[in-house]
Amino acid sequence: MAIRTRFAPSPTGYMHIGNLRTALYAYLVARKDPEGVFILRIEDTDQGRLVEGATDIIYDTLKSCGLHHDEGPDVGGEYGPYVQSERVKEGLYLKYAKELIKLGGAHYCFCDQEKIDEQRKEAGDSFKYTDPCTSLSLEEAEQRVANGEKYVIRQTIPSEGTTSFDDEVFGRITVDNSTLDESVLIKSDGFPTYNFANVIDDHLMGITDVVRGMEYLSSTPKYNLIYEAFGWDIPRYIHCPPVMKDEHNKLSKRNGDASFQDLMTKGYLPEAVLNYIALLGWSPEEDREVFTVDELVQAFNVKHIGTNGSIFDPEKLTWLNGVWLRNMDLDTYYETVKEKIDEAVKGNFDKKSIAAIIQPRANTLQDIPPMLGFFDSFPAYDNSLYNNKKMKTNPEVALEALKPAYDLLSKHDDWSQEALHTALMELPKQLGKKNGQVLFPLRLAITGMQSTPGGAIEIAAILGKEETLRRLQLSIEQLEK
């Protein structure tokens, strides 16, 4: 049987980093099989938390990351509809819930659910609800339903025995049935809970491998009791450890932690983000950190997913993003950063040459505009910037270098970078100075900046002869005063 995995997000806002990693791992598991299928399913049964436009964000995120799904609401497939609310309208979940009641795996409950929820909230994880309605016969319960009494359908848990399952990450897990809570399967509004709908949909969609967060480990025994009651095959489980904000707190979009969209706004590349989150909890067999999606498909092995949460490190992501930017050929890099260069530089300069000087230096796209302001306007600066112990310069040394540099450049007609390099690299020798004693003051004199992308020669070539000489003359006059 071909592997079939699913990514089943709820459209409740931006794409959380942990959710995106789940999508990536599910995608990789499917793609390891040449005939594998990756499915997108929208789980919108929690109607109160839905956010308008969130489904489009899910589509856009998967597309920008290259995680193309084979089946889903927007592409169709043989197992639709792929939106749970649409499946509710077909009466799908209620039908299976009533069948589960007849099989002894669920029952009608006529208790005050709001009161139960309050008790659960107060008690926390220690809360275990035992439903008195289990004493009703099916005939009595159905009569009360027919009389219009408000009800939910709740899972029936055996009071004795154990339930076990195998997980690819955490191994064999066994729990006492007496510790399991009898959860709601169908709410009073007719919508299924996540716990029920995902089991029904996973079975009907032929899901063979379930990839999800380890927070669902405690619920998995209850899922398996539903599978067993129906006599269905149980999928392979791959529970992933959480992505952590720090040692004690998980990343959470509810707490305002960075979403995928936030990272895009901050100038990160989708490819780099995907590469980075793949490494949060998974260790490749070979000693490397840079992977394309196709390379991840080849390298990924669920046996190398760890059991402990991994801390999201913005500095490591920034470094990796810089590696991705620097690994691009110049044409690809220019197309990637052109919008940011245009944002910062309005003058008629060779933008591709500007891209070439920032490529070794920018780690994110947002780093780019602040680097380039000196092209359009020559900023005022203080002569103290010429003091540099490493370059062995000061205002006096700078003036000794800039005057002959101006004379040389004013007579120079070939303004290509190669020709400028040849001419200016001879000047220190002629003056009896170190290269830095000439080129550092020259760069400062034509940019007004102590730190710039690119050196004096590269920047002079981009500024052009007229603008370079104009700025150089202004700086010489400033030093002479």
mmCIF file of C-alpha atoms in Angstrom, residues 85 92 399:
data_model
loop_
_atom_site.group_PDB
_atom_site.id
_atom_site.type_symbol
_atom_site.label_atom_id
_atom_site.label_comp_id
_atom_site.label_asym_id
_atom_site.label_seq_id
_atom_site.Cartn_x
_atom_site.Cartn_y
_atom_site.Cartn_z
ATOM 1 C CA SER A 85 -17.350 21.517 7.995
ATOM 2 C CA LEU A 92 -20.805 11.915 8.054
ATOM 3 C CA LEU A 399 44.351 63.687 3.575
#
